[in-house]
């Protein structure tokens, strides 16, 4: 599917990258709102002098230090004894975007044998310095950083990484650092992390608004009534819009598809709730109480991240917007599903 709109976001991010690197950018938003797609579009449209390194941590299974390190790099068979020439050669026909930081295989093996994270970071600093000295502007993009949240190598790796990001941005102004995540609890932790205070900026990529959703569907031959139906069920969640466009192309009825999606999502949430009821009756009641609030409002400002909120966010039912303190369902379908599910649990469960 062709990339659609996001004019404002593309413009905003392009502008941010024009500045000298100073802050770490965290791009966050509800699940499947189009964060990864957006950043890839940003990369595609970058000017000549930028070199973007896009590293997707979710695409790999990472349980150990060396697995993490390997994901960062793109190995070549170059002889590492001649690193100066290697750096020089790198600049010839340097692509505009890369999946990892280039490194000679032998050097990577040495670094892994040494097992020191400082060596990894020092090497990356060298690569970026070399790029900068030659008029290039490196950008380090890490997608789904929360994957390594709990990984330990002489202490939590994530803190070492944060220090490294601070060094790349605020201290050396060497490379832009962009981190993407759909895990709003992770973003909340980052937000409250003292070491990152005033060193980060947060950029929300939300589902499409009504106008964009309407334009997207019109472009895909949806009539007014169908558009209203889709908006009522899915809001502007890009993945859902693409899904329903495909269903229509297959000749399926749009409303029927929306209804069956809701039944399916409500079923999933109900299953989760029954499981919770068996495991922790008290928490289950609190979650129901929390869900009850969405009978009357689409979102509200939370006071505290209590266990019930954390449960619902972890299950990808609710989303926390740290910037505004808003707590809302991950999408319109979740809002409807919550209300469907509530009908099935008798009021007495709440007492
Ligand atoms: N602007 C867009 N134009 C067309 N399709 C889009 C757009 N944004 C997102 N999509 C589609 O929506 C789907 C979900 O997008 P994407 O994976 O980028 O979301 P995400 O926010 O990164 O998800 P996650 O929360 O899982 O990380 C993709 O299939 C993508 O093709
Ligand atoms: Mg993504």
Short mmCIF file of C-alpha atoms and ligand atoms in Angstrom, two decimals:
data_model
loop_
_atom_site.label_atom_id
_atom_site.label_comp_id
_atom_site.label_asym_id
_atom_site.label_seq_id
_atom_site.Cartn_x
_atom_site.Cartn_y
_atom_site.Cartn_z
CA UNK A 1 0.00 0.00 0.00
CA UNK A 2 1.28 3.42 -0.98
CA UNK A 3 2.31 5.71 1.89
CA UNK A 4 -0.51 8.08 2.71
CA UNK A 5 -0.39 11.66 4.01
CA UNK A 6 1.32 12.31 7.40
CA UNK A 7 2.33 15.64 5.89
CA UNK A 8 2.57 17.37 9.27
CA UNK A 9 4.56 14.56 10.88
CA UNK A 10 6.96 14.34 7.93
CA UNK A 11 7.47 18.07 8.04
CA UNK A 12 7.96 18.12 11.84
CA UNK A 13 10.51 15.31 11.82
CA UNK A 14 12.39 16.73 8.87
CA UNK A 15 12.69 20.03 10.73
CA UNK A 16 13.92 18.34 13.89
CA UNK A 17 16.69 16.67 11.93
CA UNK A 18 17.87 20.00 10.56
CA UNK A 19 19.09 21.06 13.99
CA UNK A 20 22.41 20.06 15.41
CA UNK A 21 21.89 16.83 17.40
CA UNK A 22 21.11 17.78 20.98
CA UNK A 23 18.28 15.61 22.25
CA UNK A 24 17.13 12.03 21.99
CA UNK A 25 13.80 11.79 20.17
CA UNK A 26 11.28 9.26 21.38
CA UNK A 27 8.53 8.54 18.88
CA UNK A 28 5.63 6.92 20.66
CA UNK A 29 1.98 6.21 20.04
CA UNK A 30 -0.70 3.54 20.26
CA UNK A 31 -0.10 0.16 18.70
CA UNK A 32 -0.17 0.02 14.89
CA UNK A 33 -0.54 3.77 14.52
CA UNK A 34 2.12 3.88 11.79
CA UNK A 35 5.30 4.85 13.66
CA UNK A 36 7.62 2.46 11.83
CA UNK A 37 6.07 3.27 8.46
CA UNK A 38 6.44 6.99 9.14
CA UNK A 39 10.11 6.83 10.11
CA UNK A 40 10.86 4.75 7.05
CA UNK A 41 9.19 7.39 4.90
CA UNK A 42 11.28 10.06 6.66
CA UNK A 43 14.43 8.07 5.82
CA UNK A 44 13.36 7.73 2.17
CA UNK A 45 13.01 11.48 1.79
CA UNK A 46 16.21 12.57 3.53
CA UNK A 47 18.66 14.85 1.79
CA UNK A 48 21.93 13.50 0.38
CA UNK A 49 24.14 14.28 3.37
CA UNK A 50 22.18 12.15 5.84
CA UNK A 51 23.03 8.55 6.56
CA UNK A 52 20.33 6.74 8.52
CA UNK A 53 21.01 3.53 10.43
CA UNK A 54 17.70 1.82 11.09
CA UNK A 55 17.86 -0.95 13.68
CA UNK A 56 14.73 -2.94 14.44
CA UNK A 57 15.10 -4.77 17.73
CA UNK A 58 11.74 -6.51 17.43
CA UNK A 59 12.76 -8.28 14.24
CA UNK A 60 15.30 -10.30 16.22
CA UNK A 61 15.28 -12.57 19.18
CA UNK A 62 17.55 -10.92 21.74
CA UNK A 63 18.24 -12.62 25.04
CA UNK A 64 21.98 -12.18 25.33
CA UNK A 65 24.56 -9.46 24.93
CA UNK A 66 26.17 -10.85 21.76
CA UNK A 67 22.76 -11.20 20.11
CA UNK A 68 22.11 -7.53 20.81
CA UNK A 69 25.53 -6.47 19.51
CA UNK A 70 25.10 -8.46 16.29
CA UNK A 71 21.80 -6.69 15.59
CA UNK A 72 23.55 -3.32 15.70
CA UNK A 73 26.01 -4.21 12.98
CA UNK A 74 26.21 -5.06 9.35
CA UNK A 75 29.34 -7.19 8.85
CA UNK A 76 31.66 -7.15 5.88
CA UNK A 77 34.63 -9.38 5.07
CA UNK A 78 37.12 -6.49 5.18
CA UNK A 79 40.47 -6.93 6.94
CA UNK A 80 40.15 -5.03 10.21
CA UNK A 81 43.92 -4.37 10.45
CA UNK A 82 43.49 -1.57 7.96
CA UNK A 83 40.65 0.29 9.66
CA UNK A 84 41.61 3.71 8.27
CA UNK A 85 41.27 2.46 4.72
CA UNK A 86 38.05 0.71 5.69
CA UNK A 87 36.55 3.98 6.91
CA UNK A 88 37.73 5.73 3.75
CA UNK A 89 36.24 3.07 1.51
CA UNK A 90 32.98 3.19 3.41
CA UNK A 91 32.38 6.70 2.18
CA UNK A 92 32.52 5.67 -1.45
CA UNK A 93 28.93 5.21 -2.61
CA UNK A 94 27.71 5.32 1.00
CA UNK A 95 24.05 4.42 0.86
CA UNK A 96 21.57 6.82 2.27
CA UNK A 97 20.16 4.29 4.71
CA UNK A 98 21.54 1.12 6.21
CA UNK A 99 20.18 -1.69 8.34
CA UNK A 100 23.16 -1.69 10.69
CA UNK A 101 26.49 -0.04 11.37
CA UNK A 102 29.16 -1.39 9.01
CA UNK A 103 31.97 -3.32 10.67
CA UNK A 104 34.64 -5.76 9.49
CA UNK A 105 33.75 -9.28 10.61
CA UNK A 106 37.09 -9.87 12.34
CA UNK A 107 36.71 -6.70 14.38
CA UNK A 108 33.21 -7.63 15.47
CA UNK A 109 34.47 -11.02 16.62
CA UNK A 110 37.23 -9.34 18.62
CA UNK A 111 34.74 -6.99 20.25
CA UNK A 112 32.48 -9.91 21.13
CA UNK A 113 35.37 -11.89 22.60
CA UNK A 114 36.35 -8.95 24.76
CA UNK A 115 32.75 -8.67 25.96
CA UNK A 116 33.02 -4.97 26.77
CA UNK A 117 30.13 -2.73 25.80
CA UNK A 118 32.49 0.29 25.79
CA UNK A 119 34.28 -1.20 22.75
CA UNK A 120 30.99 -1.40 20.88
CA UNK A 121 30.13 2.20 21.64
CA UNK A 122 33.65 3.43 20.89
CA UNK A 123 33.58 1.78 17.50
CA UNK A 124 30.22 3.37 16.67
CA UNK A 125 31.56 6.76 17.79
CA UNK A 126 34.49 6.28 15.41
CA UNK A 127 32.21 5.47 12.50
CA UNK A 128 30.00 8.48 13.19
CA UNK A 129 32.98 10.81 13.67
CA UNK A 130 34.38 9.64 10.37
CA UNK A 131 31.04 10.32 8.70
CA UNK A 132 30.70 13.75 10.29
CA UNK A 133 34.25 14.75 9.34
CA UNK A 134 33.33 13.95 5.77
CA UNK A 135 30.26 16.12 5.68
CA UNK A 136 27.72 13.40 6.49
CA UNK A 137 24.98 13.56 9.09
CA UNK A 138 24.42 10.22 10.79
CA UNK A 139 21.06 9.31 12.29
CA UNK A 140 20.71 6.33 14.61
CA UNK A 141 17.19 4.94 14.68
CA UNK A 142 16.25 2.18 17.10
CA UNK A 143 12.81 0.64 16.69
CA UNK A 144 11.20 -1.13 19.67
CA UNK A 145 13.91 -0.31 22.20
CA UNK A 146 11.84 -1.79 25.04
CA UNK A 147 12.81 -5.26 23.80
CA UNK A 148 16.11 -4.98 25.69
CA UNK A 149 14.63 -3.26 28.73
CA UNK A 150 15.47 -6.16 31.03
CA UNK A 151 18.71 -7.27 29.43
CA UNK A 152 21.61 -7.28 31.90
CA UNK A 153 25.34 -7.09 31.17
CA UNK A 154 27.11 -5.93 34.31
CA UNK A 155 24.00 -3.93 35.10
CA UNK A 156 21.15 -3.00 32.83
CA UNK A 157 22.22 -2.51 29.22
CA UNK A 158 19.51 0.09 28.69
CA UNK A 159 21.25 2.56 31.02
CA UNK A 160 24.53 2.16 29.17
CA UNK A 161 22.67 2.75 25.95
CA UNK A 162 21.01 5.87 27.33
CA UNK A 163 24.42 7.19 28.37
CA UNK A 164 25.71 6.44 24.89
CA UNK A 165 22.74 8.24 23.32
CA UNK A 166 23.37 11.26 25.55
CA UNK A 167 27.01 11.23 24.49
CA UNK A 168 26.03 11.11 20.79
CA UNK A 169 23.56 13.96 21.13
CA UNK A 170 23.94 16.46 23.96
CA UNK A 171 27.67 15.99 24.53
CA UNK A 172 29.21 15.43 21.11
CA UNK A 173 26.43 16.56 18.75
CA UNK A 174 27.55 13.72 16.54
CA UNK A 175 24.41 11.91 15.50
CA UNK A 176 20.69 12.21 15.82
CA UNK A 177 19.14 9.46 17.91
CA UNK A 178 15.55 8.47 17.29
CA UNK A 179 13.89 5.78 19.38
CA UNK A 180 10.50 4.26 18.49
CA UNK A 181 8.21 2.33 20.78
CA UNK A 182 4.57 1.41 21.15
CA UNK A 183 5.07 0.37 24.75
CA UNK A 184 3.58 3.24 26.72
CA UNK A 185 4.76 1.87 30.07
CA UNK A 186 8.32 1.87 28.77
CA UNK A 187 7.90 5.48 27.62
CA UNK A 188 6.53 6.32 31.03
CA UNK A 189 9.63 4.86 32.69
CA UNK A 190 11.87 6.79 30.31
CA UNK A 191 9.93 9.94 31.07
CA UNK A 192 10.52 9.54 34.79
CA UNK A 193 14.15 8.51 34.45
CA UNK A 194 16.35 11.09 36.16
CA UNK A 195 19.34 10.54 33.88
CA UNK A 196 17.23 11.46 30.86
CA UNK A 197 15.68 14.58 32.35
CA UNK A 198 15.77 17.42 29.81
CA UNK A 199 17.69 15.28 27.37
CA UNK A 200 14.76 13.87 25.43
CA UNK A 201 11.85 15.01 23.34
CA UNK A 202 8.68 13.02 22.86
CA UNK A 203 6.77 12.93 19.60
CA UNK A 204 3.34 11.33 19.40
CA UNK A 205 2.28 9.47 16.27
CA UNK A 206 -1.39 8.78 16.75
CA UNK A 207 -3.97 7.07 14.53
CA UNK A 208 -5.21 9.16 11.57
CA UNK A 209 -7.71 11.90 12.39
CA UNK A 210 -11.18 11.91 10.86
CA UNK A 211 -10.28 14.06 7.86
CA UNK A 212 -7.26 11.94 6.91
CA UNK A 213 -9.20 8.72 7.41
CA UNK A 214 -11.96 10.03 5.17
CA UNK A 215 -9.51 11.05 2.43
CA UNK A 216 -7.71 7.72 2.65
CA UNK A 217 -10.97 5.80 2.26
CA UNK A 218 -12.30 8.03 -0.53
CA UNK A 219 -9.07 7.38 -2.42
CA UNK A 220 -9.83 3.70 -2.04
CA UNK A 221 -13.35 4.03 -3.43
CA UNK A 222 -15.34 3.98 -0.21
CA UNK A 223 -18.76 5.65 -0.20
CA UNK A 224 -19.92 8.07 2.53
CA UNK A 225 -21.92 5.49 4.44
CA UNK A 226 -19.08 3.00 4.41
CA UNK A 227 -16.67 5.68 5.60
CA UNK A 228 -18.88 6.48 8.58
CA UNK A 229 -19.16 2.80 9.44
CA UNK A 230 -15.39 2.30 9.26
CA UNK A 231 -14.75 5.43 11.36
CA UNK A 232 -17.27 4.27 13.98
CA UNK A 233 -15.59 0.89 14.35
CA UNK A 234 -11.91 1.49 13.67
CA UNK A 235 -11.36 5.24 14.01
CA UNK A 236 -8.22 6.11 12.07
CA UNK A 237 -6.09 3.05 12.92
CA UNK A 238 -4.02 2.61 9.73
CA UNK A 239 -3.67 -1.17 9.95
CA UNK A 240 -7.43 -1.56 10.30
CA UNK A 241 -8.10 0.77 7.39
CA UNK A 242 -5.80 -1.26 5.18
CA UNK A 243 -7.51 -4.42 6.35
CA UNK A 244 -10.98 -3.15 5.52
CA UNK A 245 -9.82 -1.81 2.14
CA UNK A 246 -8.60 -5.30 1.30
CA UNK A 247 -11.88 -6.84 2.45
CA UNK A 248 -13.80 -4.51 0.18
CA UNK A 249 -11.51 -5.36 -2.73
CA UNK A 250 -12.27 -9.02 -2.06
CA UNK A 251 -15.94 -8.18 -2.46
CA UNK A 252 -16.84 -8.52 1.23
CA UNK A 253 -19.39 -6.31 2.96
CA UNK A 254 -17.73 -3.49 4.92
CA UNK A 255 -20.22 -3.38 7.79
CA UNK A 256 -20.21 -7.15 8.21
CA UNK A 257 -16.43 -7.07 8.41
CA UNK A 258 -16.47 -4.27 11.00
CA UNK A 259 -19.01 -6.17 13.13
CA UNK A 260 -17.07 -9.40 13.02
CA UNK A 261 -13.86 -7.55 13.97
CA UNK A 262 -15.61 -6.18 17.04
CA UNK A 263 -16.93 -9.59 18.05
CA UNK A 264 -13.43 -11.00 17.71
CA UNK A 265 -11.75 -8.22 19.72
CA UNK A 266 -14.39 -8.37 22.46
CA UNK A 267 -13.87 -12.14 22.65
CA UNK A 268 -10.13 -11.66 23.11
CA UNK A 269 -10.59 -9.13 25.90
CA UNK A 270 -13.21 -11.29 27.58
CA UNK A 271 -10.83 -14.27 27.55
CA UNK A 272 -8.15 -12.13 29.16
CA UNK A 273 -10.60 -10.99 31.84
CA UNK A 274 -11.76 -14.52 32.68
CA UNK A 275 -8.15 -15.58 32.98
CA UNK A 276 -7.46 -12.63 35.28
CA UNK A 277 -10.54 -13.46 37.35
CA UNK A 278 -9.15 -16.93 38.00
CA UNK A 279 -5.72 -15.60 38.90
CA UNK A 280 -6.44 -12.42 40.82
CA UNK A 281 -10.06 -11.68 41.71
CA UNK A 282 -9.23 -8.34 43.26
CA UNK A 283 -7.32 -7.00 40.29
CA UNK A 284 -10.06 -8.31 38.02
CA UNK A 285 -12.64 -6.22 39.87
CA UNK A 286 -10.45 -3.15 39.68
CA UNK A 287 -9.97 -3.63 35.93
CA UNK A 288 -13.74 -3.87 35.47
CA UNK A 289 -14.10 -0.67 37.49
CA UNK A 290 -11.53 0.99 35.26
CA UNK A 291 -13.31 -0.21 32.11
CA UNK A 292 -16.63 1.11 33.46
CA UNK A 293 -15.26 4.63 33.03
CA UNK A 294 -15.24 4.14 29.27
CA UNK A 295 -19.02 3.78 29.31
CA UNK A 296 -19.15 7.55 29.60
CA UNK A 297 -15.91 8.93 28.14
CA UNK A 298 -13.42 8.04 25.37
CA UNK A 299 -10.44 9.01 27.49
CA UNK A 300 -9.57 10.58 30.82
CA UNK A 301 -6.54 11.90 32.68
CA UNK A 302 -5.18 9.30 35.07
CA UNK A 303 -4.11 10.07 38.61
CA UNK A 304 -1.78 7.17 39.20
CA UNK A 305 -0.50 4.17 37.26
CA UNK A 306 -2.27 1.63 39.44
CA UNK A 307 -2.09 -2.14 38.89
CA UNK A 308 -5.34 -2.22 36.96
CA UNK A 309 -4.09 0.47 34.55
CA UNK A 310 -0.77 -1.34 34.15
CA UNK A 311 -2.57 -4.62 33.45
CA UNK A 312 -4.76 -3.06 30.75
CA UNK A 313 -1.82 -1.26 29.13
CA UNK A 314 0.32 -4.41 29.16
CA UNK A 315 -2.51 -6.29 27.45
CA UNK A 316 -2.57 -3.61 24.74
CA UNK A 317 -6.12 -2.64 25.60
CA UNK A 318 -5.33 0.84 26.94
CA UNK A 319 -2.70 3.39 25.94
CA UNK A 320 -1.05 6.01 28.15
CA UNK A 321 -0.08 9.32 26.61
CA UNK A 322 2.69 10.45 28.95
CA UNK A 323 2.75 13.97 27.63
CA UNK A 324 -0.89 14.68 28.46
CA UNK A 325 -1.55 12.07 31.13
CA UNK A 326 -4.40 10.75 29.01
CA UNK A 327 -5.46 7.14 29.39
CA UNK A 328 -7.43 5.86 26.43
CA UNK A 329 -8.17 2.62 24.62
CA UNK A 330 -5.52 1.60 22.05
CA UNK A 331 -8.04 2.28 19.33
CA UNK A 332 -11.71 2.81 18.61
CA UNK A 333 -12.22 -0.94 18.29
CA UNK A 334 -10.90 -1.42 21.84
CA UNK A 335 -13.27 1.25 23.13
CA UNK A 336 -16.23 -0.54 21.58
CA UNK A 337 -14.97 -3.94 22.68
CA UNK A 338 -14.59 -2.76 26.29
CA UNK A 339 -18.21 -1.64 26.26
CA UNK A 340 -19.35 -4.92 24.71
CA UNK A 341 -17.48 -6.92 27.31
CA UNK A 342 -18.94 -4.89 30.17
CA UNK A 343 -22.45 -5.89 29.09
CA UNK A 344 -21.56 -9.53 29.79
CA UNK A 345 -20.21 -9.08 33.26
CA UNK A 346 -23.00 -8.59 35.76
CA UNK A 347 -22.91 -5.51 37.89
CA UNK A 348 -22.56 -7.66 41.01
CA UNK A 349 -19.02 -8.54 39.90
CA UNK A 350 -18.08 -5.00 40.70
CA UNK A 351 -19.07 -5.20 44.32
N1 LIG B 1 0.81 6.68 6.36
C1 LIG B 1 0.50 5.43 6.02
N2 LIG B 1 0.08 5.15 4.76
C2 LIG B 1 -0.24 3.90 4.41
N3 LIG B 1 -0.18 2.85 5.24
C3 LIG B 1 0.22 3.05 6.49
C4 LIG B 1 0.56 4.34 6.96
N4 LIG B 1 0.91 4.25 8.25
C5 LIG B 1 0.80 2.96 8.58
N5 LIG B 1 0.38 2.23 7.54
C6 LIG B 1 0.15 0.78 7.55
O1 LIG B 1 -0.33 0.41 8.83
C7 LIG B 1 0.30 -0.77 9.32
C8 LIG B 1 0.87 -0.51 10.69
O2 LIG B 1 1.89 0.47 10.60
P1 LIG B 1 3.26 0.40 11.43
O3 LIG B 1 3.75 -0.99 11.51
O4 LIG B 1 4.12 1.44 10.87
O5 LIG B 1 2.72 0.85 12.85
P2 LIG B 1 3.54 0.96 14.21
O6 LIG B 1 2.97 2.11 14.92
O7 LIG B 1 4.99 0.95 13.94
O8 LIG B 1 3.11 -0.40 14.91
P3 LIG B 1 3.71 -1.02 16.27
O9 LIG B 1 2.94 -0.37 17.35
O10 LIG B 1 3.40 -2.48 16.19
O11 LIG B 1 5.17 -0.73 16.29
C9 LIG B 1 1.34 -1.15 8.28
O12 LIG B 1 0.85 -2.27 7.59
C10 LIG B 1 1.46 0.02 7.36
O13 LIG B 1 1.63 -0.36 6.06
MG1 LIG B 2 6.50 -0.25 14.75
#
